[in-house]
C-alpha cells in the first residue's frame, strides 16, 4: 500500500538519500496542539522517523532545517551557553550535551570551629554569670547579717580566795605574791534570726596595776539563733609576783584590805550564714573596773554602767 509523502517529510529525509541506506520505517505520532481543543485531531498528525541513536535525533545540529528548529526549541532554554549562543556545548560519549558543574569552594571545618568556639564562649559566659550572681547574693546576705552582733553582759564575779604574801619569782628575786581564785558569770545573747554563732574568747584577765593576777577563758561553744546563754569562766592565779606594786598592802594583809582590779577580755562570735562561704565575725571588748575585799566572799554584781562594751 503506498503512502502519500508530504513536502516536509521529503525535506527531512533528504540528507540520508545520497548514502543509499535502506529506507527507515515511517510512523505517525499524534501530538496535542492548540487545534486539539477544537476537535480537529487530524491536523496534529505528522510523520516522525524512527531514530536508532542520539546522533540521529533531531537535537543534532547536522540534520535538516526541521531538525535544527526542533532541537533549538527543545534545548535552547537548558543548554544555552553563557554567551547566548545556541551551539558550542560539549557532548559526552553518548552524544548528549554536557552542562557545567558548580564547584563549591571553602572548607566546612571552619564552620565547625566557629560553632565550637561559640559554644565554649557561651559556656564561659554562663559560668561567669553564675559566679557574679552568686557573689552578689552572698554580698547581700553578708550585708543583711552584719547588724546582728552578739550581746555580752558581765553579770557578777565571785572571789573564793585572795591572799597576799611574801615569796620569790622564778629567778629568785624577793617579791610580794598574790593568789586569787574566783568565777565570772557572763550572759551571751544571739539576736540573729537565721543563723547561729560560735562563741569563744581571748584570755579573761583580772589585772592589778596592769599585771594579770588571774586568768581564765571561755570554752568555745555553739549558740543557736535567737537564744540567750549564761557562761561561767573560772579565774585562777597562784603566787603571782607583784614586785613593787603590792608594798602598800603588806601591813594590812592580815586585817583585810580592798584592792582595786580591772577585769578585761574580748568575746568573739562567728556566724556561718551560708555555710563556710559567708561568715560574719564580731568581737566585743569588755572592760570592768572593780574593788575586791579580801575578807568578803559575796559575789560582786556589775551594774549596766559598771562595764564598757565596744
mmCIF file of C-alpha atoms in Angstrom:
data_model
loop_
_atom_site.group_PDB
_atom_site.id
_atom_site.type_symbol
_atom_site.label_atom_id
_atom_site.label_comp_id
_atom_site.label_asym_id
_atom_site.label_seq_id
_atom_site.Cartn_x
_atom_site.Cartn_y
_atom_site.Cartn_z
ATOM 1 C CA UNK A 1 0.000 0.000 0.000
ATOM 2 C CA UNK A 2 1.501 3.336 -0.990
ATOM 3 C CA UNK A 3 1.512 6.352 1.333
ATOM 4 C CA UNK A 4 1.473 9.875 0.086
ATOM 5 C CA UNK A 5 4.506 11.806 1.426
ATOM 6 C CA UNK A 6 4.292 15.460 2.148
ATOM 7 C CA UNK A 7 6.917 18.016 1.232
ATOM 8 C CA UNK A 8 8.127 18.319 4.825
ATOM 9 C CA UNK A 9 8.772 14.583 5.082
ATOM 10 C CA UNK A 10 10.788 14.595 1.896
ATOM 11 C CA UNK A 11 12.823 17.544 3.126
ATOM 12 C CA UNK A 12 13.617 15.953 6.497
ATOM 13 C CA UNK A 13 14.743 12.740 4.881
ATOM 14 C CA UNK A 14 16.710 14.336 2.098
ATOM 15 C CA UNK A 15 20.204 14.222 3.687
ATOM 16 C CA UNK A 16 20.063 10.462 4.067
ATOM 17 C CA UNK A 17 19.180 9.710 0.391
ATOM 18 C CA UNK A 18 22.707 10.126 -1.104
ATOM 19 C CA UNK A 19 24.134 7.380 1.086
ATOM 20 C CA UNK A 20 21.676 4.893 -0.418
ATOM 21 C CA UNK A 21 20.911 3.488 3.023
ATOM 22 C CA UNK A 22 17.853 1.341 3.455
ATOM 23 C CA UNK A 23 14.682 3.242 3.973
ATOM 24 C CA UNK A 24 13.654 3.725 7.584
ATOM 25 C CA UNK A 25 10.080 2.907 8.517
ATOM 26 C CA UNK A 26 7.900 5.920 8.968
ATOM 27 C CA UNK A 27 5.261 6.134 11.645
ATOM 28 C CA UNK A 28 2.813 8.799 12.691
ATOM 29 C CA UNK A 29 2.621 10.348 16.156
ATOM 30 C CA UNK A 30 -0.366 12.244 17.278
ATOM 31 C CA UNK A 31 0.679 15.140 19.495
ATOM 32 C CA UNK A 32 -1.648 17.622 21.136
ATOM 33 C CA UNK A 33 -1.687 21.146 19.822
ATOM 34 C CA UNK A 34 -3.689 24.266 20.137
ATOM 35 C CA UNK A 35 -6.117 22.981 17.478
ATOM 36 C CA UNK A 36 -6.874 19.835 19.528
ATOM 37 C CA UNK A 37 -9.316 21.806 21.639
ATOM 38 C CA UNK A 38 -11.432 22.408 18.538
ATOM 39 C CA UNK A 39 -11.823 18.654 17.972
ATOM 40 C CA UNK A 40 -9.615 18.593 14.835
ATOM 41 C CA UNK A 41 -7.151 15.808 15.671
ATOM 42 C CA UNK A 42 -6.150 15.027 12.093
ATOM 43 C CA UNK A 43 -4.332 18.319 11.706
ATOM 44 C CA UNK A 44 -1.867 17.391 14.507
ATOM 45 C CA UNK A 45 -0.805 14.137 12.832
ATOM 46 C CA UNK A 46 2.728 14.222 11.430
ATOM 47 C CA UNK A 47 5.278 11.725 10.258
ATOM 48 C CA UNK A 48 8.169 11.087 12.646
ATOM 49 C CA UNK A 49 11.082 8.914 11.603
ATOM 50 C CA UNK A 50 12.456 6.236 13.945
ATOM 51 C CA UNK A 51 15.979 7.154 15.113
ATOM 52 C CA UNK A 52 18.327 4.494 16.385
ATOM 53 C CA UNK A 53 20.882 6.682 18.199
ATOM 54 C CA UNK A 54 21.126 10.137 19.777
ATOM 55 C CA UNK A 55 23.299 11.264 16.883
ATOM 56 C CA UNK A 56 20.343 10.765 14.542
ATOM 57 C CA UNK A 57 17.940 12.574 16.850
ATOM 58 C CA UNK A 58 16.550 15.986 15.885
ATOM 59 C CA UNK A 59 18.773 17.605 18.560
ATOM 60 C CA UNK A 60 21.886 17.018 16.415
ATOM 61 C CA UNK A 61 22.740 20.194 14.504
ATOM 62 C CA UNK A 62 23.842 18.333 11.301
ATOM 63 C CA UNK A 63 20.341 17.465 10.035
ATOM 64 C CA UNK A 64 17.940 19.492 8.053
ATOM 65 C CA UNK A 65 16.005 22.637 8.739
ATOM 66 C CA UNK A 66 13.201 20.864 10.543
ATOM 67 C CA UNK A 67 15.554 19.026 12.915
ATOM 68 C CA UNK A 68 17.546 22.166 13.675
ATOM 69 C CA UNK A 69 14.456 24.082 14.561
ATOM 70 C CA UNK A 70 13.127 21.348 16.812
ATOM 71 C CA UNK A 71 16.459 20.855 18.597
ATOM 72 C CA UNK A 72 16.903 24.537 19.218
ATOM 73 C CA UNK A 73 13.408 24.799 20.616
ATOM 74 C CA UNK A 74 13.939 21.865 22.972
ATOM 75 C CA UNK A 75 17.381 22.632 24.359
ATOM 76 C CA UNK A 76 17.787 26.355 23.951
ATOM 77 C CA UNK A 77 16.481 27.066 27.484
ATOM 78 C CA UNK A 78 18.601 24.443 29.203
ATOM 79 C CA UNK A 79 21.929 24.060 27.397
ATOM 80 C CA UNK A 80 22.405 27.578 26.094
ATOM 81 C CA UNK A 81 25.936 28.804 26.700
ATOM 82 C CA UNK A 82 26.735 31.762 28.894
ATOM 83 C CA UNK A 83 27.464 33.917 25.828
ATOM 84 C CA UNK A 84 23.927 33.453 24.487
ATOM 85 C CA UNK A 85 24.908 31.244 21.514
ATOM 86 C CA UNK A 86 22.958 28.086 20.762
ATOM 87 C CA UNK A 87 25.911 25.908 19.770
ATOM 88 C CA UNK A 88 29.287 25.176 21.283
ATOM 89 C CA UNK A 89 28.219 22.720 24.012
ATOM 90 C CA UNK A 90 30.460 19.766 24.792
ATOM 91 C CA UNK A 91 28.956 16.331 24.398
ATOM 92 C CA UNK A 92 29.628 13.081 26.238
ATOM 93 C CA UNK A 93 30.244 9.653 24.713
ATOM 94 C CA UNK A 94 26.531 9.160 24.167
ATOM 95 C CA UNK A 95 26.170 12.392 22.260
ATOM 96 C CA UNK A 96 24.231 14.333 24.831
ATOM 97 C CA UNK A 97 25.308 17.894 25.648
ATOM 98 C CA UNK A 98 27.111 18.445 28.958
ATOM 99 C CA UNK A 99 26.485 21.235 31.429
ATOM 100 C CA UNK A 100 28.917 22.865 33.813
ATOM 101 C CA UNK A 101 29.044 21.652 37.438
ATOM 102 C CA UNK A 102 29.101 24.234 40.183
ATOM 103 C CA UNK A 103 32.086 23.586 42.470
ATOM 104 C CA UNK A 104 31.726 24.994 45.975
ATOM 105 C CA UNK A 105 34.936 26.403 47.395
ATOM 106 C CA UNK A 106 35.896 26.571 51.045
ATOM 107 C CA UNK A 107 36.269 24.136 53.948
ATOM 108 C CA UNK A 108 33.389 23.042 56.094
ATOM 109 C CA UNK A 109 35.733 22.636 59.081
ATOM 110 C CA UNK A 110 35.753 26.403 59.517
ATOM 111 C CA UNK A 111 32.046 26.369 60.340
ATOM 112 C CA UNK A 112 32.583 23.555 62.860
ATOM 113 C CA UNK A 113 35.395 25.510 64.527
ATOM 114 C CA UNK A 114 33.193 28.603 64.717
ATOM 115 C CA UNK A 115 30.399 26.596 66.308
ATOM 116 C CA UNK A 116 32.801 25.059 68.831
ATOM 117 C CA UNK A 117 34.223 28.453 69.739
ATOM 118 C CA UNK A 118 30.713 29.868 70.114
ATOM 119 C CA UNK A 119 29.706 27.035 72.424
ATOM 120 C CA UNK A 120 32.807 27.433 74.588
ATOM 121 C CA UNK A 121 32.248 31.184 74.754
ATOM 122 C CA UNK A 122 28.608 30.687 75.756
ATOM 123 C CA UNK A 123 29.612 28.176 78.449
ATOM 124 C CA UNK A 124 32.235 30.592 79.788
ATOM 125 C CA UNK A 125 29.747 33.458 79.861
ATOM 126 C CA UNK A 126 27.184 31.277 81.656
ATOM 127 C CA UNK A 127 29.774 30.288 84.281
ATOM 128 C CA UNK A 128 30.872 33.886 84.806
ATOM 129 C CA UNK A 129 27.249 34.978 85.079
ATOM 130 C CA UNK A 130 26.590 32.321 87.710
ATOM 131 C CA UNK A 131 29.678 33.382 89.684
ATOM 132 C CA UNK A 132 28.657 37.039 89.548
ATOM 133 C CA UNK A 133 25.077 36.319 90.616
ATOM 134 C CA UNK A 134 26.243 34.062 93.449
ATOM 135 C CA UNK A 135 28.745 36.683 94.603
ATOM 136 C CA UNK A 136 26.073 39.382 94.611
ATOM 137 C CA UNK A 137 23.763 37.068 96.545
ATOM 138 C CA UNK A 138 26.478 36.371 99.134
ATOM 139 C CA UNK A 139 27.230 40.079 99.494
ATOM 140 C CA UNK A 140 23.553 40.819 100.063
ATOM 141 C CA UNK A 141 23.329 38.110 102.736
ATOM 142 C CA UNK A 142 26.570 39.315 104.318
ATOM 143 C CA UNK A 143 25.296 42.887 104.450
ATOM 144 C CA UNK A 144 21.992 41.766 105.935
ATOM 145 C CA UNK A 145 23.764 39.741 108.646
ATOM 146 C CA UNK A 146 26.236 42.453 109.696
ATOM 147 C CA UNK A 147 23.949 44.246 112.204
ATOM 148 C CA UNK A 148 23.362 41.075 114.247
ATOM 149 C CA UNK A 149 26.094 41.369 116.882
ATOM 150 C CA UNK A 150 26.231 39.123 119.890
ATOM 151 C CA UNK A 151 25.288 40.933 123.108
ATOM 152 C CA UNK A 152 27.637 40.254 126.041
ATOM 153 C CA UNK A 153 26.888 41.348 129.604
ATOM 154 C CA UNK A 154 29.105 40.747 132.652
ATOM 155 C CA UNK A 155 26.764 39.650 135.420
ATOM 156 C CA UNK A 156 28.910 39.021 138.536
ATOM 157 C CA UNK A 157 32.292 37.993 139.898
ATOM 158 C CA UNK A 158 32.688 35.689 142.857
ATOM 159 C CA UNK A 159 36.074 35.613 144.631
ATOM 160 C CA UNK A 160 36.656 32.400 146.518
ATOM 161 C CA UNK A 161 40.165 33.121 147.761
ATOM 162 C CA UNK A 162 42.557 36.083 147.752
ATOM 163 C CA UNK A 163 45.856 36.218 149.612
ATOM 164 C CA UNK A 164 48.931 38.481 149.608
ATOM 165 C CA UNK A 165 52.207 37.049 150.948
ATOM 166 C CA UNK A 166 55.961 37.048 150.614
ATOM 167 C CA UNK A 167 57.889 34.975 148.094
ATOM 168 C CA UNK A 168 60.340 34.915 145.221
ATOM 169 C CA UNK A 169 59.854 34.811 141.484
ATOM 170 C CA UNK A 170 61.286 32.195 139.091
ATOM 171 C CA UNK A 171 64.654 33.970 139.085
ATOM 172 C CA UNK A 172 64.899 34.132 142.913
ATOM 173 C CA UNK A 173 64.051 37.852 143.310
ATOM 174 C CA UNK A 174 62.046 38.550 146.511
ATOM 175 C CA UNK A 175 58.574 39.997 145.873
ATOM 176 C CA UNK A 176 55.002 40.174 147.127
ATOM 177 C CA UNK A 177 52.899 37.246 145.923
ATOM 178 C CA UNK A 178 49.159 37.348 145.154
ATOM 179 C CA UNK A 179 46.881 34.338 144.911
ATOM 180 C CA UNK A 180 43.317 34.764 143.559
ATOM 181 C CA UNK A 181 40.625 32.189 142.757
ATOM 182 C CA UNK A 182 37.131 33.041 141.534
ATOM 183 C CA UNK A 183 34.436 32.674 138.877
ATOM 184 C CA UNK A 184 32.922 35.114 136.404
ATOM 185 C CA UNK A 185 29.363 34.859 135.083
ATOM 186 C CA UNK A 186 28.540 36.231 131.622
ATOM 187 C CA UNK A 187 25.299 36.482 129.677
ATOM 188 C CA UNK A 188 25.548 35.996 125.883
ATOM 189 C CA UNK A 189 22.590 36.691 123.592
ATOM 190 C CA UNK A 190 22.407 35.884 119.868
ATOM 191 C CA UNK A 191 19.936 38.259 118.159
ATOM 192 C CA UNK A 192 20.335 36.694 114.684
ATOM 193 C CA UNK A 193 17.111 35.321 113.228
ATOM 194 C CA UNK A 194 18.541 32.993 110.548
ATOM 195 C CA UNK A 195 21.962 31.748 111.740
ATOM 196 C CA UNK A 196 23.715 30.521 114.880
ATOM 197 C CA UNK A 197 27.055 31.676 116.230
ATOM 198 C CA UNK A 198 30.256 30.087 117.539
ATOM 199 C CA UNK A 199 31.326 31.866 120.727
ATOM 200 C CA UNK A 200 34.885 31.986 122.033
ATOM 201 C CA UNK A 201 37.075 34.472 123.873
ATOM 202 C CA UNK A 202 40.560 35.745 124.418
ATOM 203 C CA UNK A 203 42.079 35.101 127.878
ATOM 204 C CA UNK A 204 39.896 36.692 130.585
ATOM 205 C CA UNK A 205 42.369 38.631 132.722
ATOM 206 C CA UNK A 206 41.983 40.087 136.176
ATOM 207 C CA UNK A 207 44.548 42.893 136.226
ATOM 208 C CA UNK A 208 46.210 44.514 139.188
ATOM 209 C CA UNK A 209 48.205 47.578 138.142
ATOM 210 C CA UNK A 210 48.285 46.140 134.578
ATOM 211 C CA UNK A 211 49.630 42.822 135.863
ATOM 212 C CA UNK A 212 47.460 39.765 135.112
ATOM 213 C CA UNK A 213 46.976 38.128 138.509
ATOM 214 C CA UNK A 214 44.236 35.662 137.476
ATOM 215 C CA UNK A 215 43.359 34.235 134.076
ATOM 216 C CA UNK A 216 40.534 32.216 132.557
ATOM 217 C CA UNK A 217 38.934 31.609 129.142
ATOM 218 C CA UNK A 218 35.526 30.914 127.645
ATOM 219 C CA UNK A 219 35.342 27.444 126.149
ATOM 220 C CA UNK A 220 34.234 27.572 122.537
ATOM 221 C CA UNK A 221 30.609 26.539 122.006
ATOM 222 C CA UNK A 222 27.769 26.938 119.502
ATOM 223 C CA UNK A 223 24.758 29.063 120.300
ATOM 224 C CA UNK A 224 21.538 28.788 118.240
ATOM 225 C CA UNK A 225 19.699 31.750 116.763
ATOM 226 C CA UNK A 226 17.550 33.984 118.966
ATOM 227 C CA UNK A 227 18.867 32.414 122.182
ATOM 228 C CA UNK A 228 20.452 33.537 125.431
ATOM 229 C CA UNK A 229 23.024 31.643 127.458
ATOM 230 C CA UNK A 230 24.877 32.131 130.748
ATOM 231 C CA UNK A 231 28.573 31.319 130.596
ATOM 232 C CA UNK A 232 30.771 30.690 133.657
ATOM 233 C CA UNK A 233 34.504 31.407 133.423
ATOM 234 C CA UNK A 234 36.840 30.211 136.169
ATOM 235 C CA UNK A 235 39.708 32.559 137.048
ATOM 236 C CA UNK A 236 42.814 31.391 138.798
ATOM 237 C CA UNK A 237 46.146 32.928 139.709
ATOM 238 C CA UNK A 238 48.618 31.310 142.120
ATOM 239 C CA UNK A 239 51.574 33.156 143.661
ATOM 240 C CA UNK A 240 51.781 35.826 141.021
ATOM 241 C CA UNK A 241 54.725 38.183 141.771
ATOM 242 C CA UNK A 242 53.703 41.834 142.210
ATOM 243 C CA UNK A 243 57.191 43.218 142.669
ATOM 244 C CA UNK A 244 56.894 46.781 143.966
ATOM 245 C CA UNK A 245 53.159 47.113 143.261
ATOM 246 C CA UNK A 246 51.920 45.315 146.416
ATOM 247 C CA UNK A 247 54.179 47.019 149.008
ATOM 248 C CA UNK A 248 51.384 49.191 150.429
ATOM 249 C CA UNK A 249 49.302 46.176 151.427
ATOM 250 C CA UNK A 250 51.944 44.385 153.455
ATOM 251 C CA UNK A 251 50.944 45.757 156.856
ATOM 252 C CA UNK A 252 47.199 45.273 156.302
ATOM 253 C CA UNK A 253 47.309 41.796 154.768
ATOM 254 C CA UNK A 254 46.170 40.131 157.989
ATOM 255 C CA UNK A 255 43.404 42.664 158.812
ATOM 256 C CA UNK A 256 41.777 42.660 155.338
ATOM 257 C CA UNK A 257 42.101 45.206 152.543
ATOM 258 C CA UNK A 258 40.224 46.447 149.492
ATOM 259 C CA UNK A 259 42.243 46.034 146.337
ATOM 260 C CA UNK A 260 41.306 47.635 143.004
ATOM 261 C CA UNK A 261 41.285 45.391 139.935
ATOM 262 C CA UNK A 262 40.251 45.567 136.314
ATOM 263 C CA UNK A 263 38.503 42.753 134.507
ATOM 264 C CA UNK A 264 39.304 42.789 130.780
ATOM 265 C CA UNK A 265 38.663 40.355 127.885
ATOM 266 C CA UNK A 266 37.291 40.005 124.332
ATOM 267 C CA UNK A 267 34.331 37.881 123.275
ATOM 268 C CA UNK A 268 34.478 36.596 119.665
ATOM 269 C CA UNK A 269 31.319 35.457 117.876
ATOM 270 C CA UNK A 270 31.327 33.933 114.404
ATOM 271 C CA UNK A 271 28.186 33.164 112.434
ATOM 272 C CA UNK A 272 28.118 30.870 109.367
ATOM 273 C CA UNK A 273 25.401 32.430 107.224
ATOM 274 C CA UNK A 274 25.892 30.392 104.007
ATOM 275 C CA UNK A 275 27.992 27.513 105.267
ATOM 276 C CA UNK A 276 31.688 28.364 105.295
ATOM 277 C CA UNK A 277 31.375 30.627 102.235
ATOM 278 C CA UNK A 278 29.773 33.558 104.072
ATOM 279 C CA UNK A 279 30.856 34.173 107.662
ATOM 280 C CA UNK A 280 30.082 37.033 109.996
ATOM 281 C CA UNK A 281 32.584 37.738 112.782
ATOM 282 C CA UNK A 282 32.124 40.194 115.641
ATOM 283 C CA UNK A 283 34.454 40.973 118.538
ATOM 284 C CA UNK A 284 33.213 42.668 121.705
ATOM 285 C CA UNK A 285 35.748 44.101 124.134
ATOM 286 C CA UNK A 286 34.622 44.125 127.758
ATOM 287 C CA UNK A 287 36.333 46.129 130.491
ATOM 288 C CA UNK A 288 35.055 46.263 134.083
ATOM 289 C CA UNK A 289 36.810 48.098 136.963
ATOM 290 C CA UNK A 290 36.061 46.655 140.408
ATOM 291 C CA UNK A 291 37.248 46.551 144.033
ATOM 292 C CA UNK A 292 37.721 43.258 145.856
ATOM 293 C CA UNK A 293 37.542 42.985 149.648
ATOM 294 C CA UNK A 294 39.986 40.357 150.832
ATOM 295 C CA UNK A 295 37.681 39.316 153.719
ATOM 296 C CA UNK A 296 34.389 39.047 151.726
ATOM 297 C CA UNK A 297 33.170 36.104 149.662
ATOM 298 C CA UNK A 298 29.963 37.683 148.412
ATOM 299 C CA UNK A 299 29.504 37.946 144.596
ATOM 300 C CA UNK A 300 30.320 41.306 143.103
ATOM 301 C CA UNK A 301 27.445 42.277 140.828
ATOM 302 C CA UNK A 302 28.048 44.549 137.865
ATOM 303 C CA UNK A 303 25.644 47.298 137.022
ATOM 304 C CA UNK A 304 24.801 48.350 133.463
ATOM 305 C CA UNK A 305 27.181 51.282 133.603
ATOM 306 C CA UNK A 306 29.874 49.417 135.538
ATOM 307 C CA UNK A 307 31.473 47.954 132.394
ATOM 308 C CA UNK A 308 32.267 49.286 128.977
ATOM 309 C CA UNK A 309 31.442 47.295 125.824
ATOM 310 C CA UNK A 310 32.926 48.168 122.479
#
